[in-house]
Amino acid sequence: MRSLGFSPTVNEITRYYTSSEKDGSIDFATFLEVMHEHSEKEKCQQEVTAAFRAHDRGGQGSVPAGELFNILTRFGEKITDAEVKSLYQEANIRPNGRVTYDQILGVLLTPMPDY
């Protein structure tokens, strides 16, 4: 799904597989159904931007890195402190600086590589 530009969460992927076949795989027809279902709700960039703007007091186009750190580790599909630090490093974000929309969107919405 990621290679097609979608960004499903780990919980969504787990749900798709557990609701289908018992052997942990899905056939192509099921995959198409899952893709259709997911594409209907996939509005990742808009969702991230809306969440970012909700925390952008004053409409500066950025939020304090410390505040974003707290949001990412405590709300929604939480990520670990180490994952946030890795994200900050990849996006060249200083822990005591501010994070712009473009910095965070560029990292969060880049499809993960297939290994």
Coordinates of N, CA and C in Angstrom, one line a residue:
M1 N 0.8 -1.2 0.0 CA 0.0 0.0 0.0 C 0.9 1.3 0.0
R2 N 2.0 1.2 0.8 CA 2.8 2.4 0.8 C 3.5 2.6 -0.5
S3 N 3.8 1.6 -1.3 CA 4.4 1.8 -2.6 C 3.4 2.4 -3.6
L4 N 2.2 2.4 -3.2 CA 1.1 3.1 -4.1 C 0.8 4.5 -3.5
G5 N 1.5 4.9 -2.5 CA 1.3 6.3 -2.0 C 0.4 6.4 -0.8
F6 N -0.1 5.3 -0.3 CA -0.9 5.3 0.9 C -0.1 5.2 2.2
S7 N -0.7 5.7 3.3 CA 0.0 5.6 4.5 C -0.8 5.0 5.6
P8 N -1.1 3.7 5.5 CA -1.9 3.0 6.5 C -1.1 2.9 7.8
T9 N -1.8 2.9 8.9 CA -1.2 2.7 10.2 C -1.0 1.2 10.4
V10 N -0.1 0.9 11.4 CA 0.1 -0.5 11.8 C -1.2 -1.1 12.2
N11 N -2.0 -0.4 13.0 CA -3.3 -1.0 13.4 C -4.2 -1.3 12.2
E12 N -4.2 -0.4 11.2 CA -5.1 -0.6 10.0 C -4.6 -1.9 9.2
I13 N -3.3 -2.0 9.1 CA -2.8 -3.1 8.3 C -3.1 -4.4 9.1
T14 N -2.9 -4.4 10.4 CA -3.3 -5.6 11.2 C -4.7 -6.0 11.0
R15 N -5.6 -5.0 11.1 CA -7.0 -5.2 10.9 C -7.4 -5.8 9.5
Y16 N -6.7 -5.2 8.5 CA -7.0 -5.8 7.2 C -6.6 -7.2 7.0
Y17 N -5.5 -7.6 7.6 CA -5.1 -9.0 7.5 C -5.9 -9.9 8.4
T18 N -6.2 -9.5 9.6 CA -7.0 -10.4 10.5 C -8.4 -10.5 10.1
S19 N -8.9 -9.6 9.3 CA -10.3 -9.7 8.9 C -10.4 -10.5 7.6
S20 N -9.3 -10.9 7.0 CA -9.3 -11.6 5.8 C -9.0 -13.1 6.0
E21 N -8.0 -13.6 5.3 CA -7.6 -15.0 5.4 C -7.0 -15.4 6.7
K22 N -7.1 -16.7 7.0 CA -6.5 -17.2 8.2 C -5.0 -17.3 8.2
D23 N -4.4 -17.5 7.0 CA -3.0 -17.8 6.8 C -2.1 -16.5 6.8
G24 N -2.7 -15.3 7.0 CA -2.0 -14.1 7.1 C -1.7 -13.5 5.7
S25 N -2.4 -14.0 4.7 CA -2.3 -13.4 3.3 C -3.7 -13.0 2.8
I26 N -3.7 -12.2 1.8 CA -4.9 -11.8 1.2 C -4.8 -12.0 -0.3
D27 N -5.9 -12.3 -1.0 CA -5.9 -12.5 -2.4 C -6.1 -11.1 -3.1
F28 N -5.9 -11.1 -4.4 CA -5.9 -9.8 -5.1 C -7.3 -9.1 -5.0
A29 N -8.4 -9.9 -5.1 CA -9.7 -9.2 -5.0 C -9.9 -8.6 -3.6
T30 N -9.4 -9.2 -2.6 CA -9.5 -8.7 -1.2 C -8.6 -7.4 -1.1
F31 N -7.4 -7.5 -1.7 CA -6.5 -6.4 -1.7 C -7.2 -5.2 -2.4
L32 N -7.9 -5.4 -3.5 CA -8.6 -4.3 -4.2 C -9.7 -3.7 -3.3
E33 N -10.4 -4.5 -2.6 CA -11.4 -4.0 -1.6 C -10.8 -3.2 -0.5
V34 N -9.7 -3.7 0.0 CA -9.0 -3.0 1.1 C -8.5 -1.6 0.6
M35 N -7.9 -1.6 -0.6 CA -7.4 -0.4 -1.2 C -8.6 0.6 -1.4
H36 N -9.7 0.1 -1.9 CA -10.8 1.0 -2.1 C -11.3 1.6 -0.8
E37 N -11.4 0.7 0.2 CA -11.9 1.2 1.5 C -10.9 2.2 2.1
H38 N -9.6 1.9 2.0 CA -8.6 2.8 2.5 C -8.5 4.1 1.8
S39 N -8.7 4.1 0.4 CA -8.6 5.3 -0.3 C -9.7 6.3 0.0
E40 N -10.8 5.7 0.4 CA -12.0 6.6 0.8 C -11.7 7.4 2.0
K41 N -10.9 6.9 2.9 CA -10.6 7.6 4.1 C -9.2 8.2 4.2
E42 N -8.4 7.9 3.2 CA -7.0 8.4 3.2 C -7.0 9.9 2.8
K43 N -6.8 10.7 3.8 CA -6.7 12.1 3.6 C -5.5 12.6 4.5
C44 N -4.4 11.9 4.4 CA -3.3 12.0 5.4 C -2.8 13.4 5.4
Q45 N -2.5 14.0 4.2 CA -1.9 15.3 4.2 C -2.8 16.4 4.8
Q46 N -4.1 16.3 4.5 CA -5.1 17.2 5.0 C -5.2 17.0 6.6
E47 N -5.2 15.8 7.0 CA -5.4 15.5 8.4 C -4.2 16.0 9.2
V48 N -3.0 15.8 8.7 CA -1.8 16.2 9.4 C -1.7 17.7 9.4
T49 N -2.1 18.4 8.3 CA -2.1 19.8 8.2 C -3.1 20.4 9.2
A50 N -4.3 19.8 9.3 CA -5.3 20.3 10.2 C -4.9 20.2 11.6
A51 N -4.3 19.0 12.0 CA -3.8 18.8 13.3 C -2.7 19.8 13.7
F52 N -1.8 20.0 12.7 CA -0.7 21.0 12.9 C -1.2 22.4 13.2
R53 N -2.2 22.8 12.3 CA -2.8 24.1 12.5 C -3.5 24.3 13.8
A54 N -4.1 23.2 14.3 CA -4.8 23.3 15.6 C -3.8 23.7 16.7
H55 N -2.6 23.3 16.6 CA -1.6 23.6 17.6 C -0.7 24.8 17.3
D56 N -1.0 25.4 16.1 CA -0.2 26.6 15.7 C -0.8 27.9 16.2
R57 N -0.6 28.1 17.4 CA -1.2 29.4 18.0 C -0.5 30.6 17.4
G58 N -1.4 31.4 16.9 CA -0.9 32.7 16.2 C -0.7 32.5 14.7
G59 N -0.9 31.3 14.2 CA -0.9 31.1 12.7 C 0.5 31.4 12.2
Q60 N 1.6 31.1 12.8 CA 2.9 31.3 12.4 C 3.4 30.3 11.3
G61 N 2.7 29.2 11.2 CA 3.2 28.2 10.3 C 4.2 27.2 10.9
S62 N 4.3 27.3 12.2 CA 5.2 26.4 13.0 C 4.7 26.2 14.4
V63 N 5.2 25.2 15.0 CA 4.9 24.9 16.4 C 6.2 24.6 17.1
P64 N 6.3 24.8 18.4 CA 7.5 24.5 19.2 C 7.8 23.0 19.1
A65 N 9.0 22.6 18.9 CA 9.4 21.2 18.7 C 9.1 20.4 20.0
G66 N 9.2 21.0 21.1 CA 8.9 20.3 22.4 C 7.4 20.0 22.5
E67 N 6.5 20.9 22.0 CA 5.1 20.6 22.0 C 4.8 19.5 21.0
L68 N 5.4 19.5 19.8 CA 5.1 18.5 18.9 C 5.6 17.1 19.4
F69 N 6.7 17.1 20.1 CA 7.3 15.9 20.7 C 6.2 15.3 21.7
N70 N 5.6 16.2 22.5 CA 4.6 15.7 23.5 C 3.4 15.1 22.7
I71 N 2.9 15.8 21.7 CA 1.8 15.4 20.9 C 2.0 14.0 20.3
L72 N 3.2 13.8 19.7 CA 3.5 12.6 19.0 C 3.7 11.4 19.9
T73 N 4.1 11.7 21.2 CA 4.4 10.6 22.1 C 3.2 10.3 23.0
R74 N 2.2 11.1 23.0 CA 1.1 11.0 24.0 C -0.3 10.8 23.4
F75 N -0.5 11.2 22.2 CA -1.9 11.2 21.6 C -1.9 10.3 20.3
G76 N -3.1 9.9 20.0 CA -3.4 9.1 18.8 C -2.6 7.8 18.7
E77 N -2.0 7.5 17.6 CA -1.2 6.3 17.5 C 0.2 6.8 17.9
K78 N 0.5 6.6 19.2 CA 1.7 7.1 19.8 C 2.9 6.5 19.2
I79 N 4.0 7.3 19.2 CA 5.3 6.8 18.8 C 6.3 7.0 20.0
T80 N 7.4 6.3 20.0 CA 8.3 6.4 21.1 C 9.2 7.6 21.0
D81 N 9.8 7.9 22.2 CA 10.7 9.0 22.2 C 11.8 8.9 21.2
A82 N 12.3 7.7 21.1 CA 13.4 7.4 20.1 C 13.0 7.6 18.7
E83 N 11.7 7.3 18.3 CA 11.2 7.5 17.0 C 11.0 9.0 16.7
V84 N 10.6 9.7 17.7 CA 10.5 11.2 17.5 C 11.9 11.8 17.3
K85 N 12.8 11.4 18.1 CA 14.2 11.9 17.9 C 14.7 11.6 16.5
S86 N 14.5 10.4 16.0 CA 14.9 10.0 14.7 C 14.2 10.8 13.6
L87 N 12.9 11.1 13.8 CA 12.1 11.9 12.9 C 12.7 13.3 12.9
Y88 N 13.0 13.9 14.1 CA 13.6 15.2 14.2 C 14.9 15.3 13.5
Q89 N 15.7 14.2 13.7 CA 17.1 14.2 13.0 C 16.9 14.2 11.5
E90 N 16.0 13.3 11.0 CA 15.8 13.2 9.6 C 15.3 14.5 9.0
A91 N 14.5 15.3 9.7 CA 13.9 16.5 9.2 C 14.8 17.8 9.6
N92 N 15.9 17.5 10.2 CA 16.8 18.6 10.7 C 16.1 19.6 11.6
I93 N 15.4 19.0 12.6 CA 14.6 19.8 13.6 C 15.4 19.9 14.9
R94 N 15.6 21.1 15.4 CA 16.3 21.2 16.7 C 15.3 21.0 17.8
P95 N 15.6 20.2 18.8 CA 14.7 20.0 19.9 C 14.1 21.2 20.6
N96 N 14.9 22.3 20.6 CA 14.4 23.5 21.2 C 14.0 24.6 20.2
G97 N 13.8 24.2 19.0 CA 13.4 25.1 17.9 C 11.9 25.0 17.6
R98 N 11.6 25.4 16.4 CA 10.2 25.3 15.9 C 10.2 24.4 14.7
V99 N 9.0 23.8 14.5 CA 8.8 22.9 13.4 C 7.8 23.5 12.4
T100 N 8.2 23.6 11.2 CA 7.2 24.1 10.2 C 6.4 23.0 9.6
Y101 N 5.3 23.4 8.9 CA 4.4 22.4 8.3 C 5.3 21.6 7.3
D102 N 6.0 22.3 6.4 CA 6.8 21.6 5.4 C 7.8 20.6 5.9
Q103 N 8.4 21.0 7.0 CA 9.4 20.0 7.6 C 8.8 18.7 8.0
I104 N 7.6 18.8 8.7 CA 7.0 17.6 9.3 C 6.3 16.9 8.2
L105 N 5.6 17.5 7.3 CA 4.9 16.9 6.2 C 5.9 16.1 5.3
G106 N 7.0 16.7 5.0 CA 8.0 16.1 4.2 C 8.5 14.7 4.7
V107 N 8.6 14.7 6.0 CA 9.1 13.4 6.6 C 7.9 12.4 6.8
L108 N 6.8 12.9 7.4 CA 5.7 12.0 7.7 C 5.1 11.4 6.5
L109 N 5.0 12.1 5.3 CA 4.3 11.6 4.2 C 5.2 11.0 3.1
T110 N 6.5 10.9 3.4 CA 7.3 10.2 2.4 C 7.1 8.7 2.6
P111 N 6.8 8.0 1.5 CA 6.5 6.5 1.6 C 7.7 5.8 2.2
M112 N 7.5 4.8 3.0 CA 8.6 4.0 3.6 C 9.2 3.2 2.5
P113 N 10.5 3.0 2.5 CA 11.1 2.1 1.5 C 10.7 0.6 1.7
D114 N 10.6 -0.1 0.7 CA 10.4 -1.6 0.8 C 11.7 -2.3 0.8
Y115 N 11.9 -3.1 1.8 CA 13.1 -3.8 2.0 C 12.9 -5.3 1.6

